[in-house]
Tab-separated table of C-alpha atoms and ligand atoms in Angstrom:
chain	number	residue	atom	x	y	z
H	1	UNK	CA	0.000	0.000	0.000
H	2	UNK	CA	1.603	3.769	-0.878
H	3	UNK	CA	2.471	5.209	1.988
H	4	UNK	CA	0.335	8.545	0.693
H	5	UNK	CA	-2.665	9.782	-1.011
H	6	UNK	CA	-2.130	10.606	-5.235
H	7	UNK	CA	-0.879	14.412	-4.861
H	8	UNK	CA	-3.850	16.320	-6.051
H	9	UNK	CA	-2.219	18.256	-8.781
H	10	UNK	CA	-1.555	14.990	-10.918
H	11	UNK	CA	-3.161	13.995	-14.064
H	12	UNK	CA	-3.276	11.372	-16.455
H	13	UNK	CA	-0.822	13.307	-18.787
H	14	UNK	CA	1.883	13.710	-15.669
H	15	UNK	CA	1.555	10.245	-15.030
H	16	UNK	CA	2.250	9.371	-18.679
H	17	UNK	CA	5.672	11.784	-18.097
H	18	UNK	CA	6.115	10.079	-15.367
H	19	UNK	CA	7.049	7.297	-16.895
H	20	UNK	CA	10.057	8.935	-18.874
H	21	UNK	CA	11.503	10.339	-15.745
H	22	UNK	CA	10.936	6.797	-13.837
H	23	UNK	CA	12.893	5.130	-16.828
H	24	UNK	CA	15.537	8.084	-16.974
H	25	UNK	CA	16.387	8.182	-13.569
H	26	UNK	CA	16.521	4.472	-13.278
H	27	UNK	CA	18.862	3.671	-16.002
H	28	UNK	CA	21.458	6.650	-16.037
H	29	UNK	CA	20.929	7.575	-12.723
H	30	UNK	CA	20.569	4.805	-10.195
H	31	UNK	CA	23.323	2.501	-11.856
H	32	UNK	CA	26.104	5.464	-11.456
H	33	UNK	CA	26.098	6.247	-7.814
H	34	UNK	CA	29.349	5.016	-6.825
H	35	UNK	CA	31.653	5.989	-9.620
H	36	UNK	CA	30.051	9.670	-9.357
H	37	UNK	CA	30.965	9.857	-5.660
H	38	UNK	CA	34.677	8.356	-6.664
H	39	UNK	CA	34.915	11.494	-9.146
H	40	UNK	CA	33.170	14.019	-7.511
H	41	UNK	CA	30.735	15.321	-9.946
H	42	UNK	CA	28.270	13.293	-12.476
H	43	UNK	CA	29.380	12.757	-15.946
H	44	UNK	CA	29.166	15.604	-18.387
H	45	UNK	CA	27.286	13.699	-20.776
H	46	UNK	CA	24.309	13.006	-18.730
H	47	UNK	CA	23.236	16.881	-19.178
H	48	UNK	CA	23.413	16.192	-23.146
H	49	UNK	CA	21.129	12.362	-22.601
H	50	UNK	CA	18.825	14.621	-20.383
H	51	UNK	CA	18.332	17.345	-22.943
H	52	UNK	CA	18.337	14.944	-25.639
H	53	UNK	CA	15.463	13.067	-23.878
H	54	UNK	CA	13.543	16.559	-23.332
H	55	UNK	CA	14.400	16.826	-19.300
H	56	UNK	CA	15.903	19.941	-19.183
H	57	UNK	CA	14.191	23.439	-18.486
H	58	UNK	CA	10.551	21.360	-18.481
H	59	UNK	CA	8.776	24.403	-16.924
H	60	UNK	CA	10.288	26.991	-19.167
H	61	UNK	CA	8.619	27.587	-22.858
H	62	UNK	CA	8.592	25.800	-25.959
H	63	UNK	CA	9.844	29.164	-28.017
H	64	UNK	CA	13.102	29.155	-25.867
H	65	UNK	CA	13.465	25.264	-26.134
H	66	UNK	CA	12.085	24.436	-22.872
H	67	UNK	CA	9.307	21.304	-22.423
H	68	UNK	CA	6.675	23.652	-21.971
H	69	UNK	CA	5.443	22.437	-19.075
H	70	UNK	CA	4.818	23.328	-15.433
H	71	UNK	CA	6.113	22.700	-11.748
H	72	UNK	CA	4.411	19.774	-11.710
H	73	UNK	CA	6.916	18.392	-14.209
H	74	UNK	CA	9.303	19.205	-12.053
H	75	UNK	CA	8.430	18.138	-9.235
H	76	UNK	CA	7.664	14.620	-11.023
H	77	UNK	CA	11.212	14.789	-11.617
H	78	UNK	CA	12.660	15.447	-8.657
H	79	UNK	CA	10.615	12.012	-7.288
H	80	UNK	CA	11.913	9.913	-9.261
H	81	UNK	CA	15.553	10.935	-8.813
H	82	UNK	CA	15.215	10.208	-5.465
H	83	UNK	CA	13.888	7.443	-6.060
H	84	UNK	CA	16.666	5.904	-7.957
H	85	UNK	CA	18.147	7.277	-5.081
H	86	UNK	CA	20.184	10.099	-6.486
H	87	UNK	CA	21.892	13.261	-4.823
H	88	UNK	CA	24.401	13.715	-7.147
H	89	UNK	CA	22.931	15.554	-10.448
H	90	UNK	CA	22.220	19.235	-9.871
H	91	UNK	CA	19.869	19.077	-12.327
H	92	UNK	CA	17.016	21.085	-9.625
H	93	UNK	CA	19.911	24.157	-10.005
H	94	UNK	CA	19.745	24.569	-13.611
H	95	UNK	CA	16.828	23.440	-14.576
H	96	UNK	CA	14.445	24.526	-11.798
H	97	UNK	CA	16.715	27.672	-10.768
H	98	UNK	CA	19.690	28.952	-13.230
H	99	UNK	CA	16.802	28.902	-16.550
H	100	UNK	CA	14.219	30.409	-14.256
H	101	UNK	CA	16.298	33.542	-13.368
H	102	UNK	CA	16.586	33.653	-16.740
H	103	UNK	CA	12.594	33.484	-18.255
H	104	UNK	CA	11.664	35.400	-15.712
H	105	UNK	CA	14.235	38.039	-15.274
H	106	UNK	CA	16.047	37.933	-18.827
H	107	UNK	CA	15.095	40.442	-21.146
H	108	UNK	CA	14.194	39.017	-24.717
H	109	UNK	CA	17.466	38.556	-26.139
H	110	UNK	CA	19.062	37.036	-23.619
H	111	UNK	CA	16.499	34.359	-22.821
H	112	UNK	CA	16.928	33.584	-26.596
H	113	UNK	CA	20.402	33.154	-26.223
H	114	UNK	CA	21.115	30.902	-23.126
H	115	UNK	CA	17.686	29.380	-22.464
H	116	UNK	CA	17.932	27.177	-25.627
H	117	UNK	CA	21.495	26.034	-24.719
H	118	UNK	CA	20.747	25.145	-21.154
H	119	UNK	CA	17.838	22.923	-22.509
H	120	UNK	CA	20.053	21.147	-24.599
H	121	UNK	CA	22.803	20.539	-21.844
H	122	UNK	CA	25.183	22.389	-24.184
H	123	UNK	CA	25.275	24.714	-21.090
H	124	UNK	CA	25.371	23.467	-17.108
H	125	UNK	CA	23.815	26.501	-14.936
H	126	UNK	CA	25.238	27.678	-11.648
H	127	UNK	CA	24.007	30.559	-9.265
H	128	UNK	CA	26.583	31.864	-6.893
H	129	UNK	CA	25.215	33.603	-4.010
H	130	UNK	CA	27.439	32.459	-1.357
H	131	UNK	CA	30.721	33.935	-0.049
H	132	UNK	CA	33.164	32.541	2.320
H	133	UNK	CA	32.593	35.175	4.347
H	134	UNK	CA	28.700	35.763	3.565
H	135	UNK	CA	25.702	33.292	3.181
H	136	UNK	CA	22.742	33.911	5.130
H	137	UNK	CA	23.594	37.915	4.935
H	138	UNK	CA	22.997	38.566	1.011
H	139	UNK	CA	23.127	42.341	0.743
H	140	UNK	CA	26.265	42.025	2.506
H	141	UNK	CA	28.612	39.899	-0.600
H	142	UNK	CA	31.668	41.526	-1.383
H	143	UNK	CA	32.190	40.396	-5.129
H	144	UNK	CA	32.173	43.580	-7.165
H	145	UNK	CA	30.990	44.203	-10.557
H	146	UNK	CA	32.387	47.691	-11.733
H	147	UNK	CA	31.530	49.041	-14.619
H	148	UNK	CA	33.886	49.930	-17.016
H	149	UNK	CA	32.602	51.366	-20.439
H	150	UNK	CA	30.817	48.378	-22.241
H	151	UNK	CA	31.849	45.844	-19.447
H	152	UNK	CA	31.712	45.361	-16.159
H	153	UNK	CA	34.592	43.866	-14.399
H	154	UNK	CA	34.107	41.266	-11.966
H	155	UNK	CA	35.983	40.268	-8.746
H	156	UNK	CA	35.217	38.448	-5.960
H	157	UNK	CA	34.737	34.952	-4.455
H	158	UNK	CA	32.028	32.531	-4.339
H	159	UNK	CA	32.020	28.926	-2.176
H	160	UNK	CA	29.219	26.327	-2.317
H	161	UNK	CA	28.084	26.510	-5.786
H	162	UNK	CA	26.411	23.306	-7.020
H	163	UNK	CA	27.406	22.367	-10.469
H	164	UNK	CA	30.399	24.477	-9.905
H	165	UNK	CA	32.664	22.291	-11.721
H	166	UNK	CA	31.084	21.952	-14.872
H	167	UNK	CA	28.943	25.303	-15.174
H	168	UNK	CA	29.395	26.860	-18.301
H	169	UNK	CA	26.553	29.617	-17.050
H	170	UNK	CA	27.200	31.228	-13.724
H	171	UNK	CA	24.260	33.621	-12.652
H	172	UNK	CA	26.585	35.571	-10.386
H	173	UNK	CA	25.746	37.742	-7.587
H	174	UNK	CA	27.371	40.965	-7.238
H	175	UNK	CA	27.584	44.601	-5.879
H	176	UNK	CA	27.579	46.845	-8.885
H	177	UNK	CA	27.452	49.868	-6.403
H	178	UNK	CA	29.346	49.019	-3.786
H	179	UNK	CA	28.154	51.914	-1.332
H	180	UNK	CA	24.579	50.095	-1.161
H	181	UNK	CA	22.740	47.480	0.314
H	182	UNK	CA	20.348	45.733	-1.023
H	183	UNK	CA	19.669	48.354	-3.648
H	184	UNK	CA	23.251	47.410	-4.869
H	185	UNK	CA	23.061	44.173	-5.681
H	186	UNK	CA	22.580	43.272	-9.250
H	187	UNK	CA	23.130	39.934	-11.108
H	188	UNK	CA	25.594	39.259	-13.767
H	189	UNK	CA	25.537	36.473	-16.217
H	190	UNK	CA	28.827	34.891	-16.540
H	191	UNK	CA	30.213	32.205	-19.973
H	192	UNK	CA	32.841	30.585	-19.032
H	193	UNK	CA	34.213	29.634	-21.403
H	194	UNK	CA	37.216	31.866	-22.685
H	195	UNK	CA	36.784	34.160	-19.510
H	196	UNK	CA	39.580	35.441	-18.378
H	197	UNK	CA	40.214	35.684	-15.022
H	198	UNK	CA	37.438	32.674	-13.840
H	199	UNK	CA	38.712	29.518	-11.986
H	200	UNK	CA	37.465	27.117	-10.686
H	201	UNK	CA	38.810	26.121	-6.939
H	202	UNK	CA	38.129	22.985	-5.540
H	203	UNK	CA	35.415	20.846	-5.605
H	204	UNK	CA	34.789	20.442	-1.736
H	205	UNK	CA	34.880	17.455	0.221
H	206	UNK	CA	31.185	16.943	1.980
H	207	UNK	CA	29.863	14.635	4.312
H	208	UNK	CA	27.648	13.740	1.864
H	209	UNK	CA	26.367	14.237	-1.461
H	210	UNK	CA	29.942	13.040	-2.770
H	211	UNK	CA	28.536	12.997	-6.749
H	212	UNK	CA	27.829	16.087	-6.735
H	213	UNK	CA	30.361	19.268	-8.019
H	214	UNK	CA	30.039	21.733	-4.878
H	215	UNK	CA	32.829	24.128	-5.707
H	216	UNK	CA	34.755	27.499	-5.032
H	217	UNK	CA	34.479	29.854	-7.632
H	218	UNK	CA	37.086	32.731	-8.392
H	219	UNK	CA	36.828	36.069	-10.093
H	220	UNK	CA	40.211	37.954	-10.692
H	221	UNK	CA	39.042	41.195	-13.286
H	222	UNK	CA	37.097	38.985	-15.185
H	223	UNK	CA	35.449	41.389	-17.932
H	224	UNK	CA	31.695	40.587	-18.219
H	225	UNK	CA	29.875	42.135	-21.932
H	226	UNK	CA	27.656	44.850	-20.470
H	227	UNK	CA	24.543	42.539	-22.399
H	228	UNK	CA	24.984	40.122	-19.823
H	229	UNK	CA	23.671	42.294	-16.859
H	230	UNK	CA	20.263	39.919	-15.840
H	231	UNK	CA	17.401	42.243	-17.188
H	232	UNK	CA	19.495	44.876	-18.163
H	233	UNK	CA	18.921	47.308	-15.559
H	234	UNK	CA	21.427	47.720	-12.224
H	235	UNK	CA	20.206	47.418	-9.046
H	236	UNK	CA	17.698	45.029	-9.617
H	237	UNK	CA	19.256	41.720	-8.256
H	238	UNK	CA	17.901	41.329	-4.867
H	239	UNK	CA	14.363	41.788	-6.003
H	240	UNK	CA	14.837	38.679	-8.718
H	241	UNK	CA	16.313	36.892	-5.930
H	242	UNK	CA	13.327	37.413	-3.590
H	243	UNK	CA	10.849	36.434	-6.898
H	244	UNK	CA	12.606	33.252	-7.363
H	245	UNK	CA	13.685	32.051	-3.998
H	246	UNK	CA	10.295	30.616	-3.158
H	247	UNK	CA	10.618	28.130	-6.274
H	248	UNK	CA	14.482	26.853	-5.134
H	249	UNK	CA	12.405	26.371	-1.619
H	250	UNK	CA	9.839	24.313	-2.885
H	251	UNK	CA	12.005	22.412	-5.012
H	252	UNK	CA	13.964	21.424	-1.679
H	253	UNK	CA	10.431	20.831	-0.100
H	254	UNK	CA	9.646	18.204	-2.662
H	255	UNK	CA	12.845	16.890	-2.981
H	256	UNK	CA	12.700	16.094	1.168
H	257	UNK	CA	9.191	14.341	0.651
H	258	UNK	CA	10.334	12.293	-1.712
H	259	UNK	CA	13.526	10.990	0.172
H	260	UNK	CA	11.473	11.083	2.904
H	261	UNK	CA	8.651	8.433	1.393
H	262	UNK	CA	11.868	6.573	-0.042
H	263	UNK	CA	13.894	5.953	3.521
H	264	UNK	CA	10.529	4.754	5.061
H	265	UNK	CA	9.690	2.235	2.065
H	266	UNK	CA	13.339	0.740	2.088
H	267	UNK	CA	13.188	0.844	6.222
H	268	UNK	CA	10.352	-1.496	5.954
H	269	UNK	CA	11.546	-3.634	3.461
H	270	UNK	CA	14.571	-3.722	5.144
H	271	UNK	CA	12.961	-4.520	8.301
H	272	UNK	CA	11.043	-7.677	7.135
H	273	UNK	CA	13.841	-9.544	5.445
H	274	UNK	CA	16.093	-8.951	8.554
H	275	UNK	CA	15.822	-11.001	11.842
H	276	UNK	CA	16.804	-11.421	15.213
H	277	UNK	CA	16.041	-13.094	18.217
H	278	UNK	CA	14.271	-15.601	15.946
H	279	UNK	CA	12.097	-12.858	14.504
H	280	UNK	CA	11.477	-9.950	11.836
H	281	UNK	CA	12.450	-7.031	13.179
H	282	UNK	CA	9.957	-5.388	11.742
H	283	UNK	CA	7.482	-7.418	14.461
H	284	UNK	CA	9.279	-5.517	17.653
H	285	UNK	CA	7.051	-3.292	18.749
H	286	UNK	CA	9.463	-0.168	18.777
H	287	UNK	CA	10.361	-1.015	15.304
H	288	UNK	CA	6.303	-1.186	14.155
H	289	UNK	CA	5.474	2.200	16.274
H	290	UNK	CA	8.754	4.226	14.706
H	291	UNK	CA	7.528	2.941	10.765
H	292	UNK	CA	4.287	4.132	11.908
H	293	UNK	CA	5.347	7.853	13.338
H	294	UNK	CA	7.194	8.005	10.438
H	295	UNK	CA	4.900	6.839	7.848
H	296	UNK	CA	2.584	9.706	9.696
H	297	UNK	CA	5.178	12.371	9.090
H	298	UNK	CA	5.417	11.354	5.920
H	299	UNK	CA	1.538	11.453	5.120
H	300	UNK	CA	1.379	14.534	6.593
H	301	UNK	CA	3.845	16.407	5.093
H	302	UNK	CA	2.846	15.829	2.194
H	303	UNK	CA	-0.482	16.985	2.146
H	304	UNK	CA	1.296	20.494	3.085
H	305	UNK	CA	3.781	19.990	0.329
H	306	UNK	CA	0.876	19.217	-2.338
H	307	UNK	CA	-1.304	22.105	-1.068
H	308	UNK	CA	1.897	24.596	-1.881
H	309	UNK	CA	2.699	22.811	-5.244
H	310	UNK	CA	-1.308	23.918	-5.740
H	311	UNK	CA	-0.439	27.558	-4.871
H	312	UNK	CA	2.334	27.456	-6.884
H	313	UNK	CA	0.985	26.193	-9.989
H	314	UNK	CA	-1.160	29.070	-9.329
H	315	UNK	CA	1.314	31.366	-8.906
H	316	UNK	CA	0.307	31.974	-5.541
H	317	UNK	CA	2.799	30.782	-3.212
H	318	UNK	CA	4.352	33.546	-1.005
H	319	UNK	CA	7.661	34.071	0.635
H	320	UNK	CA	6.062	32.962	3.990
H	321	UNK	CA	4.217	29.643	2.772
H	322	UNK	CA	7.593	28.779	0.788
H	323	UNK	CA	9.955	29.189	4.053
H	324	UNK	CA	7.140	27.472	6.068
H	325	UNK	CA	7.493	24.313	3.646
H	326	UNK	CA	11.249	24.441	3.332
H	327	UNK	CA	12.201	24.930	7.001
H	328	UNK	CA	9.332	22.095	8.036
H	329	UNK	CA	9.889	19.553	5.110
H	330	UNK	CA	13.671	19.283	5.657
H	331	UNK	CA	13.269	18.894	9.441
H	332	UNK	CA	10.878	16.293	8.854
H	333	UNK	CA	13.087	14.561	6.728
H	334	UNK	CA	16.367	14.509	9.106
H	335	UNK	CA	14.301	12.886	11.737
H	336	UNK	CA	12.451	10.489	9.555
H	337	UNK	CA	16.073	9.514	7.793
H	338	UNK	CA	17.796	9.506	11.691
H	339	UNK	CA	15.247	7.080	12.834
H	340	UNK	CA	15.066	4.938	9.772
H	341	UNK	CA	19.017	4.749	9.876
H	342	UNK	CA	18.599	3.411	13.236
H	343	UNK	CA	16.360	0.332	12.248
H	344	UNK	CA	18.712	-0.810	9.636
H	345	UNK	CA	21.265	-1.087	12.220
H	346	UNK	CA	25.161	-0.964	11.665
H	347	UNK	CA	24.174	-2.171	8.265
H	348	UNK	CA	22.683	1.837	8.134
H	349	UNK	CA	26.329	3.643	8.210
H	350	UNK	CA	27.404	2.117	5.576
H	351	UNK	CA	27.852	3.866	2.389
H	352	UNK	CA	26.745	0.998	-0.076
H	353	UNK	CA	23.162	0.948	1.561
H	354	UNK	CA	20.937	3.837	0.071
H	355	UNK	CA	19.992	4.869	3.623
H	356	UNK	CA	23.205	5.941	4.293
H	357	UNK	CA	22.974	8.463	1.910
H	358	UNK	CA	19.493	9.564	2.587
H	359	UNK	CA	20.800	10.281	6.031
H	360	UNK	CA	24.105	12.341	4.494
H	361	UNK	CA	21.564	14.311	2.239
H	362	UNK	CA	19.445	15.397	4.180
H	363	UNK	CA	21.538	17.043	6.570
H	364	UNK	CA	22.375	19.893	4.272
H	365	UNK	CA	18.606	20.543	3.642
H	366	UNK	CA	18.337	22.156	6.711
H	367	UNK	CA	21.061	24.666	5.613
H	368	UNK	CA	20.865	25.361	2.078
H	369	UNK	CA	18.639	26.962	-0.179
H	370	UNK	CA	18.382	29.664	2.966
H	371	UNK	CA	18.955	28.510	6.299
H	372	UNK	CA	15.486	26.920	8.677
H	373	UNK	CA	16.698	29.626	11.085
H	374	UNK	CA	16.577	32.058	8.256
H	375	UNK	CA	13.144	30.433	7.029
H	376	UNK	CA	11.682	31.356	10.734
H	377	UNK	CA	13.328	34.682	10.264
H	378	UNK	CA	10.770	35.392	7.032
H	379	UNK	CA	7.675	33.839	8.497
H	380	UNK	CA	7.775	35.642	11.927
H	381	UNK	CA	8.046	38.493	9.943
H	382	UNK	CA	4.500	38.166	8.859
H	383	UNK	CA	3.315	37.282	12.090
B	1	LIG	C1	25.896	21.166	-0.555
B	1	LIG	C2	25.699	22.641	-0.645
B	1	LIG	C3	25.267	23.184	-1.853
B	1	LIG	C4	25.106	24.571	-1.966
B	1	LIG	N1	24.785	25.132	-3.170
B	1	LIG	C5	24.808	26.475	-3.329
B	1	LIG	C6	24.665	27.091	-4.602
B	1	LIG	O1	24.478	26.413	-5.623
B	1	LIG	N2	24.748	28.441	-4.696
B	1	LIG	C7	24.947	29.228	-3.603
B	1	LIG	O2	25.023	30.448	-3.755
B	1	LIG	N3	25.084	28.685	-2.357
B	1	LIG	C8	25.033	27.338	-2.196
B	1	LIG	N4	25.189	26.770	-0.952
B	1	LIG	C9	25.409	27.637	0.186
B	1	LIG	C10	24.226	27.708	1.157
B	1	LIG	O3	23.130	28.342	0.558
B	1	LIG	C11	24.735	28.433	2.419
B	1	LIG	O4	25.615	27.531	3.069
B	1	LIG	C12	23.621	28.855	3.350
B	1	LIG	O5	22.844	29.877	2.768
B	1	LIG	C13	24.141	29.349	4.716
B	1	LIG	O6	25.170	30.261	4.563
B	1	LIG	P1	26.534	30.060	5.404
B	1	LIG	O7	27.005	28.694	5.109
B	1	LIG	O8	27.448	31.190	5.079
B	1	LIG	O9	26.108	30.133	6.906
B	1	LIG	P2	25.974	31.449	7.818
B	1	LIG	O10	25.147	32.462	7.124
B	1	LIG	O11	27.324	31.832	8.294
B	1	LIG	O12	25.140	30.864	9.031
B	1	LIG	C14	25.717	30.133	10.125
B	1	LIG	C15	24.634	29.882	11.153
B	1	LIG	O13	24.111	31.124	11.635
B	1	LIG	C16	22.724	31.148	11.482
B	1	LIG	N5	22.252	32.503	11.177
B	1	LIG	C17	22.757	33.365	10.262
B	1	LIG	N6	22.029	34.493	10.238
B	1	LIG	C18	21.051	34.340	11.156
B	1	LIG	C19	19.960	35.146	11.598
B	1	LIG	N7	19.703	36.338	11.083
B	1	LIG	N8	19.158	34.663	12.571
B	1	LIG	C20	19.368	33.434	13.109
B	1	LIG	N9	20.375	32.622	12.721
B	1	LIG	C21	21.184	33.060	11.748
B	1	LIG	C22	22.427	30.218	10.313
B	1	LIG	O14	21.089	29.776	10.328
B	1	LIG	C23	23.424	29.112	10.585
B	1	LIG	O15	22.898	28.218	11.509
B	1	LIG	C24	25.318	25.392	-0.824
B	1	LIG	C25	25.715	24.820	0.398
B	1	LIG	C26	25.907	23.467	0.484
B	1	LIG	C27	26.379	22.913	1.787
């Protein structure tokens, strides 16, 4: 029996794409685990099979080479990678994040020009917020984008950044006037390729989520086209950040419920194959009440998560509902994946049993994306 009800937003045509992520995800996805964790980042290719396929940009539109479809196919994508277990193709970054900066933000020509290419995986998207020295405080970076007759020339550091090591698009945030806040902040679209003045640092050892290309970023007078400004106008960049960060929230939201729904099915398989004391474990009591709290958190969560999916397909999910599901989803999900752990025993900390990972994974939910602390920041706000 499903551990949940069918989310409300599904239809017979999503369940048809369904079944193209479900195959996707299960044969380049699931079989790769170990050798992307041994190299620290998926293999290149698997952004060109993806576009090839039509699983890049879904939600963005057909004129800019997008599926042309919604959240929901999103979303449906995002299950069924973690399903096949997944954590290491940053796939929610550029697809869900770097080409939605873009449609939304982008003036005409340059959604034209990048929005096709990050469809086709000719392009990997980045976004590089984070500083060494700043995360959570965003009008405070220090990377500086000075203007300098048709350019703007760009220096600065950024840590963190998912897909780091293979981006070929960097949606970079930066102070084009210094002297200001918030009102400062602007974002600058970076090609790597042939920039002078880019590297890439290292891609940084984490206690989890090993496939995946978290890396530091460096700008040394890197001179950025003055067309490359996001939207064309200065200033503007903390505004598109607060338009888009609900979407990267809910995208972490449904990415938790998933792995959440996945480390309870597995614990309970798991459970009634192994045995001691001459019995399932599954049939110790404290094993049958934990499945069941957790089966409950895992019910219940999701009829939040489904309800803001709803409101965002609507386009009405606000700041507050999108920190309330972030902040609750991903604390959900490191007690469901703690407990879980737990049942399978020593047989849990190892790395070759899915579980392991789930565990690993969703420890960083908690921080990125925003921090919960942050997320409690914005809803008391509106209290
Ligand atoms: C695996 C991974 C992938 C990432 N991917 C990206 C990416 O692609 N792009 C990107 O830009 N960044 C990325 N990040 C960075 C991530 O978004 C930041 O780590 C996060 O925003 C927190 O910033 P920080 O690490 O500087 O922590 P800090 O801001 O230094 O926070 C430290 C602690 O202080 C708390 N704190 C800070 N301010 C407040 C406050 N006002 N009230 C209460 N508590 C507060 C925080 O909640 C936290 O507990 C990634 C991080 C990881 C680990």
């Amino acid at each position: 029996m499903p551990l949940t009800q069918r989310s409300s937003w599904l239809d017979p045509d999503l369940d048809s794409f369904r079944e193209l992520a479900h195959s996707f995800c299960q044969k380049e996805l699931a079989p790769n685990h170990e050798r992307w964790s041994e190299q620290k980042q998926v293999d290149r290719e698997l952004w060109n099979k993806a576009g090839e396929v039509g699983l890049l940009c879904l939600s963005i539109p057909e004129e800019y080479g997008g599926g042309g479809g919604t959240f929901a196919h999103e979303a449906i994508l995002l299950e069924e990678q973690a399903k096949a277990g997944d954590d290491a193709w940053g796939n929610s970054v550029h697809s869900g994040i770097v080409a939605h900066y873009l449609n939304s933000c982008g003036t005409e020509d340059q959604k034209k020009r990048w929005l096709p290419r990050l469809a086709s995986g000719e392009l990997v998207g980045a976004i590089a917020m984070t500083e060494p020295g700043t995360g959570s405080d965003l009008q405070n970076v220090k990377t500086k984008a000075i203007r300098d007759g048709d350019h703007y020339v760009l220096n600065g550091a950024k840590t963190f950044i998912t897909n780091g090591a293979q981006a070929g698009l960097i949606i970079v945030v930066a102070k084009t006037d210094p002297n200001e806040a918030a009102k400062g902040v602007s974002l600058l679209v970076l090609e790597t390729e042939n920039a002078e003045g880019f590297r890439r640092g290292r891609v940084l050892d984490k206690v989890g989520m090993h496939g995946q290309d978290t890396s530091e970023l460096f700008f040394d007078d890197v001179r950025v086209p003055e067309e490359n400004l996001l939207g064309g106008q200065e200033g503007l960049g903390f505004i598109h950040l607060m338009q888009q960060l609900p979407q990267e929230r809910l995208i972490i939201a449904v990415a938790a419920v998933a792995a959440m729904e996945s480390a309870v099915e597995q614990t309970i398989r798991y459970t009634k194959e192994r045995t001691a004391f001459g019995r399932e474990i599954f049939k110790f009591q404290n094993t049958r009440f934990k499945l069941a709290e957790a089966a409950t958190e895992v019910a219940v969560t999701k009829a939040y998560l489904d309800q803001c999916i709803e409101r965002h397909l609507k386009g009405e999910l606000d700041v507050t509902g999108a920190a309330m599901v972030k902040w609750w989803t991903t604390d959900r999900l490191s007690r469901v994946a703690d407990e879980c752990l737990q049942l399978f025993g020593g047989y849990g900390y190892m790395n070759e049993y899915p579980i392991s990972r789930a565990w690993t994974s969703a420890r960083v939910q908690r921080i990125f994306g925003g921090t919960n602390e942050i997320m409690k920041e914005i809803i008391s706000r509106s209290l």
